[in-house]
Short mmCIF file of C-alpha atoms and ligand atoms in Angstrom, two decimals:
data_model
loop_
_atom_site.label_atom_id
_atom_site.label_comp_id
_atom_site.label_asym_id
_atom_site.label_seq_id
_atom_site.Cartn_x
_atom_site.Cartn_y
_atom_site.Cartn_z
CA MET A 696 -7.69 135.23 139.92
CA ALA A 697 -5.74 138.03 138.22
CA ASP A 698 -2.52 136.00 138.63
CA GLU A 699 -4.19 132.93 137.10
CA GLN A 700 -5.36 134.99 134.14
CA ALA A 701 -1.91 136.48 133.67
CA GLU A 702 -0.31 133.04 133.77
CA ALA A 703 -2.85 131.68 131.32
CA ALA A 704 -2.19 134.59 128.97
CA GLU A 705 1.56 133.99 129.23
CA ASP A 706 1.09 130.28 128.47
CA GLN A 707 -0.76 131.30 125.31
CA GLY A 708 2.19 133.43 124.22
CA GLY A 709 0.26 136.52 125.33
CA VAL A 710 1.18 139.30 127.75
CA ALA A 711 4.75 139.22 129.06
CA THR A 712 4.31 138.83 132.81
CA GLY A 713 7.79 137.79 133.85
CA LYS A 714 9.06 139.05 137.18
CA GLY A 715 12.79 139.38 137.60
CA SER A 716 15.49 141.96 137.64
CA LEU A 717 18.06 143.65 135.49
CA THR A 718 21.61 144.29 136.64
CA VAL A 719 22.87 147.53 135.18
CA THR A 720 26.47 148.72 135.42
CA ASP A 721 26.91 152.43 134.83
CA ASN A 722 30.29 152.54 133.06
CA ARG A 723 30.61 156.24 133.85
CA THR A 724 30.94 155.48 137.54
CA GLY A 725 31.42 151.70 137.78
CA GLU A 726 28.31 151.55 140.01
CA THR A 727 25.98 148.56 139.65
CA TYR A 728 22.21 148.78 140.13
CA GLU A 729 19.40 146.23 140.39
CA VAL A 730 16.33 147.23 138.41
CA GLU A 731 13.11 145.32 138.99
CA ILE A 732 11.33 143.78 135.98
CA ASN A 733 7.56 143.50 136.25
CA ASP A 734 5.22 142.46 133.47
CA GLY A 735 8.11 142.55 131.02
CA THR A 736 8.86 146.19 131.78
CA VAL A 737 11.29 148.25 133.82
CA ARG A 738 10.20 151.50 135.42
CA ALA A 739 11.86 154.50 133.80
CA MET A 740 11.97 156.20 137.23
CA ASP A 741 14.25 153.40 138.50
CA PHE A 742 16.96 154.84 136.27
CA ARG A 743 16.71 158.29 137.82
CA GLY A 744 18.86 157.20 140.75
CA MET A 745 21.77 156.48 138.39
CA LYS A 746 23.91 159.59 138.69
CA VAL A 747 27.46 160.66 137.99
CA THR A 748 27.47 163.33 140.71
CA ASP A 749 25.09 164.10 143.55
CA ASP A 750 23.63 167.11 141.74
CA ASP A 751 23.24 165.19 138.49
CA PHE A 752 19.54 165.04 137.42
CA GLY A 753 19.84 161.28 136.95
CA LEU A 754 19.48 159.02 133.93
CA MET A 755 16.39 159.44 131.76
CA THR A 756 15.07 157.19 129.01
CA TYR A 757 14.69 158.67 125.50
CA ASP A 758 11.78 157.36 123.45
CA PRO A 759 10.46 159.78 120.83
CA ALA A 760 7.02 158.63 119.61
CA PHE A 761 6.87 156.21 122.58
CA THR A 762 7.74 153.23 120.39
CA ASN A 763 8.87 151.13 123.35
CA THR A 764 7.24 152.77 126.33
CA ALA A 765 4.10 151.51 128.09
CA SER A 766 2.26 154.55 129.45
CA CYS A 767 -0.45 152.73 131.38
CA ARG A 768 -1.86 149.40 132.49
CA SER A 769 -4.99 148.54 130.57
CA SER A 770 -7.41 145.62 130.44
CA ILE A 771 -9.41 146.86 127.46
CA THR A 772 -7.73 145.82 124.22
CA TYR A 773 -5.07 143.21 123.55
CA ILE A 774 -3.02 143.25 120.36
CA ASP A 775 -0.36 140.77 119.29
CA GLY A 776 1.09 142.58 116.30
CA GLU A 777 3.36 139.72 115.24
CA ALA A 778 0.50 137.21 115.19
CA GLY A 779 -2.13 139.64 113.86
CA VAL A 780 -4.40 139.22 116.91
CA LEU A 781 -6.88 141.82 118.20
CA GLU A 782 -9.12 141.19 121.22
CA HIS A 783 -11.46 143.44 123.21
CA ARG A 784 -11.80 142.46 126.87
CA GLY A 785 -10.56 139.01 125.78
CA TYR A 786 -13.02 138.47 122.89
CA SER A 787 -11.53 138.14 119.40
CA ILE A 788 -12.38 140.78 116.82
CA GLU A 789 -13.42 138.00 114.45
CA GLN A 790 -16.09 136.68 116.88
CA LEU A 791 -17.31 140.16 117.74
CA CYS A 792 -17.68 141.12 114.06
CA GLU A 793 -19.44 137.86 113.31
CA GLN A 794 -21.86 137.77 116.27
CA SER A 795 -22.13 141.12 118.01
CA THR A 796 -23.39 144.64 117.33
CA PHE A 797 -21.55 147.91 117.68
CA LEU A 798 -23.56 149.00 120.72
CA GLU A 799 -22.89 145.69 122.46
CA VAL A 800 -19.16 146.07 121.77
CA ALA A 801 -19.32 149.65 123.10
CA TYR A 802 -20.92 148.24 126.28
CA LEU A 803 -18.21 145.60 126.49
CA LEU A 804 -15.44 148.19 126.17
CA VAL A 805 -16.96 150.58 128.69
CA HIS A 806 -18.23 148.06 131.29
CA GLY A 807 -15.58 145.38 130.90
CA GLU A 808 -17.95 142.47 130.22
CA LEU A 809 -20.69 141.45 127.83
CA PRO A 810 -24.16 142.57 128.93
CA GLY A 811 -27.07 140.28 129.76
CA LYS A 812 -30.27 140.86 127.78
CA ALA A 813 -31.69 143.40 130.25
CA GLY A 814 -28.33 145.23 130.44
CA LEU A 815 -28.08 145.50 126.67
CA ASP A 816 -31.71 146.63 126.32
CA CYS A 817 -31.18 149.31 128.94
CA TRP A 818 -27.88 150.49 127.35
CA THR A 819 -29.48 150.60 123.89
CA HIS A 820 -32.47 152.52 125.27
CA VAL A 821 -30.35 155.07 127.10
CA ILE A 822 -28.00 155.64 124.12
CA THR A 823 -30.97 155.92 121.73
CA HIS A 824 -32.65 158.50 123.98
CA HIS A 825 -29.61 160.77 124.13
CA THR A 826 -29.02 161.12 120.39
CA TYR A 827 -30.63 164.57 120.13
CA VAL A 828 -28.42 167.63 120.55
CA HIS A 829 -29.35 171.04 121.96
CA GLU A 830 -30.76 173.28 119.19
CA ASN A 831 -27.97 175.80 119.81
CA ILE A 832 -25.44 173.13 118.88
CA LYS A 833 -27.28 172.69 115.59
CA LYS A 834 -27.36 176.46 115.09
CA SER A 835 -23.67 176.80 115.84
CA MET A 836 -22.91 174.16 113.20
CA GLU A 837 -24.93 176.16 110.68
CA GLY A 838 -22.39 178.96 111.16
CA PHE A 839 -19.60 176.99 109.48
CA ARG A 840 -18.66 177.78 105.88
CA TYR A 841 -20.45 175.57 103.34
CA ASP A 842 -17.16 173.78 102.54
CA ALA A 843 -15.84 173.40 106.11
CA HIS A 844 -14.08 170.06 106.62
CA PRO A 845 -16.56 167.84 108.53
CA MET A 846 -13.79 166.71 110.88
CA ALA A 847 -13.08 170.36 111.80
CA MET A 848 -16.81 170.80 112.48
CA LEU A 849 -16.92 167.65 114.60
CA LEU A 850 -13.77 168.56 116.53
CA SER A 851 -14.97 172.01 117.51
CA THR A 852 -18.55 170.95 118.18
CA VAL A 853 -17.52 168.14 120.52
CA GLY A 854 -15.33 170.68 122.34
CA ALA A 855 -18.35 172.99 122.49
CA LEU A 856 -20.48 170.23 124.09
CA SER A 857 -18.39 170.75 127.20
CA SER A 858 -20.13 174.11 127.68
CA PHE A 859 -23.57 172.43 127.52
CA TYR A 860 -22.75 169.90 130.24
CA PRO A 861 -20.75 171.77 132.90
CA GLY A 862 -21.44 168.96 135.38
CA ALA A 863 -19.07 166.74 133.37
CA LYS A 864 -16.18 168.54 135.10
CA LYS A 865 -17.01 166.61 138.29
CA LEU A 866 -14.83 163.63 137.45
CA GLU A 867 -15.28 162.18 140.92
CA ASP A 868 -19.04 161.84 140.34
CA GLU A 869 -19.77 158.38 138.91
CA THR A 870 -23.16 159.45 137.48
CA GLU A 871 -21.64 162.43 135.67
CA ARG A 872 -18.93 160.18 134.22
CA TYR A 873 -21.52 157.67 133.04
CA MET A 874 -23.74 160.36 131.50
CA ALA A 875 -20.81 161.87 129.61
CA VAL A 876 -19.99 158.42 128.19
CA VAL A 877 -23.62 157.88 127.15
CA ARG A 878 -24.02 161.37 125.68
CA LEU A 879 -20.83 161.23 123.65
CA ILE A 880 -21.53 157.77 122.18
CA ALA A 881 -25.16 158.79 121.48
CA LYS A 882 -24.52 162.21 119.94
CA MET A 883 -21.45 161.50 117.84
CA PRO A 884 -23.45 160.05 114.87
CA THR A 885 -25.87 162.99 115.08
CA LEU A 886 -23.05 165.55 114.91
CA ALA A 887 -21.33 163.60 112.13
CA ALA A 888 -24.54 163.50 110.05
CA PHE A 889 -25.26 167.20 110.71
CA ALA A 890 -21.77 168.03 109.39
CA TYR A 891 -22.37 165.88 106.29
CA ARG A 892 -25.72 167.54 105.51
CA HIS A 893 -24.24 170.99 106.12
CA ASN A 894 -21.63 170.38 103.41
CA LEU A 895 -24.41 169.39 101.01
CA GLY A 896 -26.59 172.37 101.90
CA LEU A 897 -29.34 170.02 103.05
CA PRO A 898 -31.47 170.40 106.20
CA SER A 899 -30.35 168.30 109.15
CA VAL A 900 -32.35 165.13 109.81
CA TYR A 901 -33.19 164.49 113.47
CA PRO A 902 -32.51 161.06 114.98
CA ASP A 903 -35.12 158.31 114.57
CA ASN A 904 -35.44 156.35 117.80
CA ASP A 905 -37.06 153.39 116.03
CA LEU A 906 -33.90 152.55 114.11
CA SER A 907 -30.72 150.75 115.13
CA TYR A 908 -27.58 152.79 115.91
CA PRO A 909 -26.14 152.41 112.37
CA GLY A 910 -29.62 152.44 110.76
CA ASN A 911 -30.38 155.78 112.41
CA PHE A 912 -27.07 157.14 111.14
CA LEU A 913 -27.95 156.13 107.55
CA SER A 914 -31.33 157.83 108.01
CA MET A 915 -29.68 161.05 109.24
CA LEU A 916 -27.38 160.98 106.18
CA TYR A 917 -29.79 160.09 103.43
CA ARG A 918 -33.42 160.71 104.43
CA MET A 919 -35.22 163.20 102.22
CA THR A 920 -39.03 163.41 102.01
CA GLU A 921 -39.84 159.86 103.17
CA VAL A 922 -42.17 159.64 106.17
CA SER A 923 -39.89 156.99 107.60
CA TYR A 924 -36.53 155.81 106.33
CA GLU A 925 -35.83 152.10 105.92
CA PRO A 926 -32.12 151.34 105.87
CA ASP A 927 -30.86 148.51 103.64
CA PRO A 928 -29.99 145.73 106.14
CA ARG A 929 -26.81 144.90 104.17
CA LEU A 930 -25.55 148.46 104.57
CA GLU A 931 -26.61 148.54 108.21
CA ARG A 932 -24.62 145.36 108.83
CA ALA A 933 -21.58 146.64 106.89
CA LEU A 934 -21.54 149.80 109.04
CA GLU A 935 -22.03 147.68 112.17
CA VAL A 936 -18.94 145.63 111.25
CA LEU A 937 -16.85 148.65 110.24
CA TRP A 938 -17.70 150.33 113.53
CA ILE A 939 -16.90 147.24 115.60
CA LEU A 940 -13.53 147.09 113.80
CA HIS A 941 -12.77 150.71 114.65
CA ALA A 942 -14.10 150.74 118.22
CA ASP A 943 -10.75 150.60 120.00
CA HIS A 944 -7.11 149.95 119.27
CA GLU A 945 -5.24 150.39 122.56
CA GLN A 946 -2.67 153.17 122.88
CA ASN A 947 -2.71 154.67 119.39
CA CYS A 948 -2.11 158.38 118.72
CA SER A 949 -5.67 159.60 119.38
CA THR A 950 -6.22 157.40 122.45
CA ALA A 951 -2.88 158.54 123.86
CA ALA A 952 -4.09 162.12 123.22
CA VAL A 953 -7.37 161.48 125.08
CA ARG A 954 -5.49 159.98 128.02
CA ALA A 955 -2.80 162.69 128.08
CA VAL A 956 -5.28 165.57 127.86
CA GLY A 957 -7.71 163.81 130.21
CA SER A 958 -4.94 163.36 132.76
CA SER A 959 -5.13 167.12 133.39
CA GLN A 960 -8.62 166.33 134.81
CA VAL A 961 -10.35 168.31 132.10
CA ASP A 962 -13.92 167.23 131.28
CA PRO A 963 -14.35 164.23 128.90
CA TYR A 964 -15.84 166.31 126.07
CA SER A 965 -12.60 168.31 125.87
CA ALA A 966 -10.47 165.16 126.18
CA VAL A 967 -12.41 163.47 123.35
CA ALA A 968 -12.05 166.64 121.23
CA ALA A 969 -8.27 166.17 121.63
CA GLY A 970 -8.66 162.60 120.38
CA ILE A 971 -10.62 163.82 117.35
CA ALA A 972 -7.84 166.33 116.59
CA ALA A 973 -5.24 163.55 116.65
CA LEU A 974 -7.40 161.32 114.46
CA TYR A 975 -7.70 164.12 111.86
CA GLY A 976 -4.06 163.61 110.78
CA PRO A 977 -3.28 161.67 107.56
CA LEU A 978 -1.00 159.16 109.29
CA HIS A 979 -3.82 158.13 111.64
CA GLY A 980 -7.50 158.46 110.71
CA GLY A 981 -6.90 160.22 107.42
CA ALA A 982 -5.14 157.29 105.80
CA ASN A 983 -8.19 155.79 104.03
CA GLU A 984 -8.84 159.12 102.31
CA ALA A 985 -5.19 159.08 101.21
CA VAL A 986 -5.66 155.50 99.92
CA LEU A 987 -8.45 156.60 97.58
CA GLN A 988 -6.40 159.56 96.35
CA MET A 989 -3.52 157.17 95.72
CA LEU A 990 -5.76 154.71 93.78
CA GLU A 991 -7.14 157.65 91.80
CA ARG A 992 -3.62 158.75 90.92
CA ILE A 993 -2.54 155.24 89.89
CA GLY A 994 -5.52 155.27 87.52
CA THR A 995 -5.09 151.85 85.83
CA VAL A 996 -3.73 148.42 86.74
CA GLU A 997 -0.93 148.89 84.16
CA ASN A 998 0.49 151.80 86.18
CA ILE A 999 0.94 149.73 89.36
CA PRO A 1000 4.56 148.58 88.77
CA ALA A 1001 5.72 152.16 88.09
CA PHE A 1002 3.89 153.39 91.18
CA LEU A 1003 5.48 150.71 93.38
CA GLN A 1004 8.89 151.59 91.97
CA GLY A 1005 8.22 155.18 93.09
CA VAL A 1006 7.46 153.85 96.59
CA LYS A 1007 10.71 151.87 96.63
CA ASP A 1008 12.60 154.96 95.46
CA ARG A 1009 10.99 156.71 98.45
CA LYS A 1010 9.19 159.23 96.28
CA GLU A 1011 5.84 157.88 97.47
CA ARG A 1012 4.32 156.09 100.44
CA LEU A 1013 2.04 153.12 99.91
CA MET A 1014 -0.96 154.38 101.84
CA GLY A 1015 -3.06 151.77 103.65
CA PHE A 1016 0.02 149.60 104.14
CA GLY A 1017 2.17 149.21 107.22
CA HIS A 1018 1.34 149.58 110.89
CA ARG A 1019 3.24 150.55 114.00
CA VAL A 1020 1.98 147.46 115.83
CA TYR A 1021 0.90 144.87 113.23
CA LYS A 1022 3.90 143.35 111.58
CA ASN A 1023 1.63 140.83 109.94
CA TYR A 1024 -1.69 141.18 108.13
CA ASP A 1025 -3.93 143.60 110.10
CA PRO A 1026 -6.82 141.29 111.19
CA ARG A 1027 -9.25 144.17 110.64
CA ALA A 1028 -8.21 144.46 106.98
CA ARG A 1029 -9.05 140.78 106.42
CA ILE A 1030 -12.57 141.25 107.86
CA ILE A 1031 -13.25 144.47 105.93
CA LYS A 1032 -12.12 142.92 102.67
CA LYS A 1033 -14.93 140.34 103.00
CA HIS A 1034 -17.54 143.11 103.16
CA VAL A 1035 -16.38 145.17 100.19
CA ASP A 1036 -18.14 143.00 97.59
CA GLU A 1037 -21.36 142.87 99.63
CA VAL A 1038 -21.55 146.66 99.91
CA LEU A 1039 -20.75 147.17 96.23
CA GLU A 1040 -23.56 144.75 95.41
CA ALA A 1041 -26.05 146.46 97.75
CA THR A 1042 -25.26 149.92 96.41
CA GLU A 1043 -24.85 148.72 92.82
CA ALA A 1044 -21.87 151.03 92.92
CA GLY A 1045 -19.21 149.10 90.95
CA ASN A 1046 -15.85 150.67 91.64
CA PRO A 1047 -12.87 150.43 89.27
CA LYS A 1048 -10.60 151.38 92.17
CA LEU A 1049 -11.36 148.00 93.78
CA GLU A 1050 -9.58 146.19 90.95
CA ILE A 1051 -6.57 148.50 91.27
CA ALA A 1052 -6.54 147.97 95.06
CA GLN A 1053 -6.67 144.18 94.72
CA GLU A 1054 -3.89 144.15 92.10
CA LEU A 1055 -1.81 146.58 94.12
CA GLU A 1056 -2.10 144.32 97.16
CA LYS A 1057 -1.08 141.26 95.11
CA HIS A 1058 1.96 143.04 93.64
CA ALA A 1059 3.09 144.38 97.03
CA LEU A 1060 2.68 141.02 98.78
CA ASP A 1061 4.80 139.48 96.05
CA ASP A 1062 7.60 141.96 96.44
CA GLU A 1063 10.47 141.51 98.92
CA TYR A 1064 10.75 145.25 99.49
CA PHE A 1065 7.38 145.15 101.26
CA THR A 1066 7.48 141.68 102.79
CA ASP A 1067 10.99 142.26 104.22
CA ARG A 1068 9.68 145.36 105.96
CA LYS A 1069 6.56 143.50 107.09
CA LEU A 1070 4.32 145.92 105.22
CA TYR A 1071 0.84 144.44 104.81
CA PRO A 1072 -2.56 146.08 104.18
CA ASN A 1073 -3.99 147.79 107.24
CA VAL A 1074 -7.61 148.55 108.17
CA ASP A 1075 -7.63 151.64 105.97
CA PHE A 1076 -6.71 149.92 102.73
CA TYR A 1077 -10.28 148.77 102.00
CA SER A 1078 -12.49 150.88 104.30
CA GLY A 1079 -12.38 153.90 101.96
CA LEU A 1080 -13.80 151.77 99.13
CA ILE A 1081 -16.77 150.82 101.30
CA TYR A 1082 -17.39 154.43 102.30
CA GLU A 1083 -17.13 155.53 98.68
CA ALA A 1084 -19.72 152.92 97.69
CA LEU A 1085 -21.99 154.36 100.40
CA SER A 1086 -21.62 157.76 98.65
CA ILE A 1087 -19.80 159.10 101.66
CA PRO A 1088 -17.38 161.78 100.47
CA SER A 1089 -13.72 161.26 101.34
CA ASP A 1090 -13.72 164.28 103.69
CA MET A 1091 -16.14 162.31 105.87
CA PHE A 1092 -13.97 159.20 106.21
CA THR A 1093 -12.20 160.34 109.34
CA VAL A 1094 -15.53 161.33 110.83
CA MET A 1095 -16.76 157.79 110.13
CA PHE A 1096 -13.76 156.56 112.14
CA ALA A 1097 -14.40 158.98 115.01
CA ILE A 1098 -17.97 157.71 115.58
CA PRO A 1099 -17.02 154.18 116.76
CA ARG A 1100 -13.65 155.18 118.23
CA THR A 1101 -15.56 157.38 120.69
CA ALA A 1102 -16.49 154.19 122.57
CA GLY A 1103 -12.82 153.18 122.82
CA TRP A 1104 -11.68 156.67 123.82
CA LEU A 1105 -14.26 156.75 126.60
CA ALA A 1106 -13.46 153.26 127.88
CA GLN A 1107 -9.79 154.29 128.01
CA TRP A 1108 -10.65 157.65 129.60
CA LEU A 1109 -12.72 155.93 132.31
CA GLU A 1110 -9.91 153.47 132.98
CA MET A 1111 -7.43 156.35 133.23
CA VAL A 1112 -9.62 158.43 135.56
CA CYS A 1113 -10.17 155.46 137.89
CA ASP A 1114 -6.51 154.32 137.88
CA PRO A 1115 -4.77 155.26 141.17
CA GLU A 1116 -1.46 155.43 139.27
CA THR A 1117 -2.72 158.25 137.01
CA LYS A 1118 -0.83 161.52 137.22
CA ILE A 1119 -0.88 164.44 134.82
CA ALA A 1120 1.05 163.41 131.69
CA ARG A 1121 4.29 165.33 131.56
CA PRO A 1122 7.12 163.92 129.45
CA ARG A 1123 10.74 165.02 129.81
CA GLN A 1124 12.97 166.43 127.08
CA ILE A 1125 16.61 166.51 126.09
CA TYR A 1126 17.30 170.21 125.83
CA THR A 1127 19.32 171.06 122.69
CA GLY A 1128 19.06 174.86 122.57
CA ALA A 1129 21.26 177.76 123.65
CA ARG A 1130 21.70 178.80 127.30
CA GLN A 1131 22.20 181.98 129.24
CA LEU A 1132 22.29 184.41 126.31
CA ASP A 1133 22.15 188.16 126.99
CA TYR A 1134 19.02 189.84 125.67
CA VAL A 1135 19.90 192.02 122.64
CA PRO A 1136 17.81 195.20 122.26
CA MET A 1137 15.92 195.45 118.95
CA ASP A 1138 18.07 198.27 117.46
CA GLN A 1139 21.24 196.20 117.95
CA ARG A 1140 20.09 192.96 116.21
N1 CMC B 1990 4.95 152.69 102.33
C1 CMC B 1990 6.26 152.53 102.07
N2 CMC B 1990 7.19 152.26 102.99
C2 CMC B 1990 6.77 152.17 104.25
C3 CMC B 1990 5.42 152.32 104.62
C4 CMC B 1990 4.50 152.59 103.60
N3 CMC B 1990 3.19 152.73 103.87
N4 CMC B 1990 5.30 152.18 105.95
C5 CMC B 1990 6.52 151.93 106.41
N5 CMC B 1990 7.42 151.93 105.39
C6 CMC B 1990 8.84 151.62 105.46
C7 CMC B 1990 9.63 152.77 106.04
O1 CMC B 1990 10.09 153.65 105.02
C8 CMC B 1990 10.75 152.03 106.71
O2 CMC B 1990 11.67 151.60 105.73
P1 CMC B 1990 13.28 151.66 106.03
O3 CMC B 1990 13.49 150.79 107.22
O4 CMC B 1990 13.90 151.16 104.78
O5 CMC B 1990 13.56 153.11 106.31
C9 CMC B 1990 10.11 150.76 107.24
O6 CMC B 1990 8.99 150.53 106.36
C10 CMC B 1990 9.62 150.86 108.67
O7 CMC B 1990 8.69 151.94 108.73
P2 CMC B 1990 8.45 152.90 109.95
O8 CMC B 1990 8.26 154.30 109.42
O9 CMC B 1990 9.51 152.67 111.00
O10 CMC B 1990 7.09 152.36 110.51
P3 CMC B 1990 6.18 153.07 111.59
O11 CMC B 1990 5.76 152.01 112.52
O12 CMC B 1990 6.85 154.26 112.18
O13 CMC B 1990 4.99 153.62 110.71
C11 CMC B 1990 2.87 153.92 109.77
C12 CMC B 1990 3.70 153.12 110.77
C13 CMC B 1990 1.42 153.43 109.84
C14 CMC B 1990 2.89 155.42 110.14
C15 CMC B 1990 3.46 153.72 108.34
O14 CMC B 1990 3.48 152.35 108.02
C16 CMC B 1990 2.70 154.53 107.29
O15 CMC B 1990 2.98 155.72 107.11
N6 CMC B 1990 1.72 153.87 106.59
C17 CMC B 1990 0.92 154.58 105.63
C18 CMC B 1990 -0.16 155.37 106.34
C19 CMC B 1990 -1.27 154.48 106.83
O16 CMC B 1990 -1.75 153.60 106.10
N7 CMC B 1990 -1.70 154.73 108.08
C20 CMC B 1990 -2.81 154.01 108.69
C21 CMC B 1990 -2.35 153.20 109.84
S1 CMC B 1990 -3.63 152.05 110.35
C22 CMC B 1990 -4.81 153.03 111.09
C23 CMC B 1990 -4.69 153.06 112.57
O17 CMC B 1990 -4.65 152.00 113.22
O18 CMC B 1990 -4.65 154.20 113.07
#
């Protein structure tokens, strides 16, 4: 069955599955080696046997930033960057955004298949009933400064959750693994909303089990004195779609961090905290915040040509453009773009930055500098505008990304923990420093 699927994927121009071999001649020694090719890859360890002398360490591969190195086998997310295709467990992102909900996609990522009605009801019930956090977690969040970055609060609080669930260390226990997955997906919106309210000096709002996953999040953000909060269905749907779009994206920086840290067999709360730390960076999750700052700086449509000249002169970076994997339009950007108008209408927000963004996109797509480099809008180009319309401050944008990505991180963590090929991640280095120096006492330096 697996072979048939692989062949079918190959027929569709999908995963490279070719078997074969590579003949390598080491010109240092004249020796020739056969290296096996499987699934379009060679094993780096097969090069280790290529030595000049017997005590030689052997040939290593050098790949800073892992731009051409597969670190795992995964059946979760498929991306064809050239064609602009994104699929989760084989289902296209377009169909999922159109027909599914975030919690169903989270189920799909974690379990590997779409749920039946009873399965989805049970999953929704169990997630909904784990949204509360221990009161001490809430108290510890109250200890942050009023202006603490919400991502810093989220990062440390998720790390702290590890101390509340010591059983999560038992990675061999299937029930513990499952409960950690449920708790993290359930509590992430609660922690995110607590961080948001803390920054505003407002009391935290406890979860409302009668609302949907995104509806409950909106309630925890915005509810004031109402007896019950009724989320606007248009905003609920926009969040649903944004969260489906951000649920997983194969081996990106934060997912690689979760897998690498998780490979030490630490508990999943700590591994996910590592993912949050990676996502905090402006080249990863922080890019949509940088997009808004960029649009703010551009100020008016008339300033766009001068700004783009600055990018071409390498004084600036066009934030929200370019992607390590997509060398075509990011399919997520296309879907988000459709929802911008709807959210602006629902929130009656009107946003002059939208016009600048649309013009900027047109200018860049008309300019060989960008098209030659295959620089197209990515998912972050428009998501910040939606968050801004929802009155979510830019500091919170990365937190908004972390909520859905938790499902992807956990699906990838589970896959890693259950993979018999998993070993602790431990890259090699090319040492470039000094050797065998004599220690110089302080008074002689
Ligand atoms: N603005 C201007 N030039 C760019 C940009 C950009 N945003 N991105 C790439 N380039 C240029 C780069 O200077 C290089 O030009 P040259 O060959 O003349 O030196 C060429 O395009 C190739 O770039 P690269 O640095 O090799 O590309 P990369 O794959 O290492 O970088 C990236 C990917 C996302 C870090 C980069 O495109 C970037 O910094 N984009 C802006 C930040 C951003 O929007 N990040 C969000 C990514 S999507 C969210 C996610 O999935 O996590």
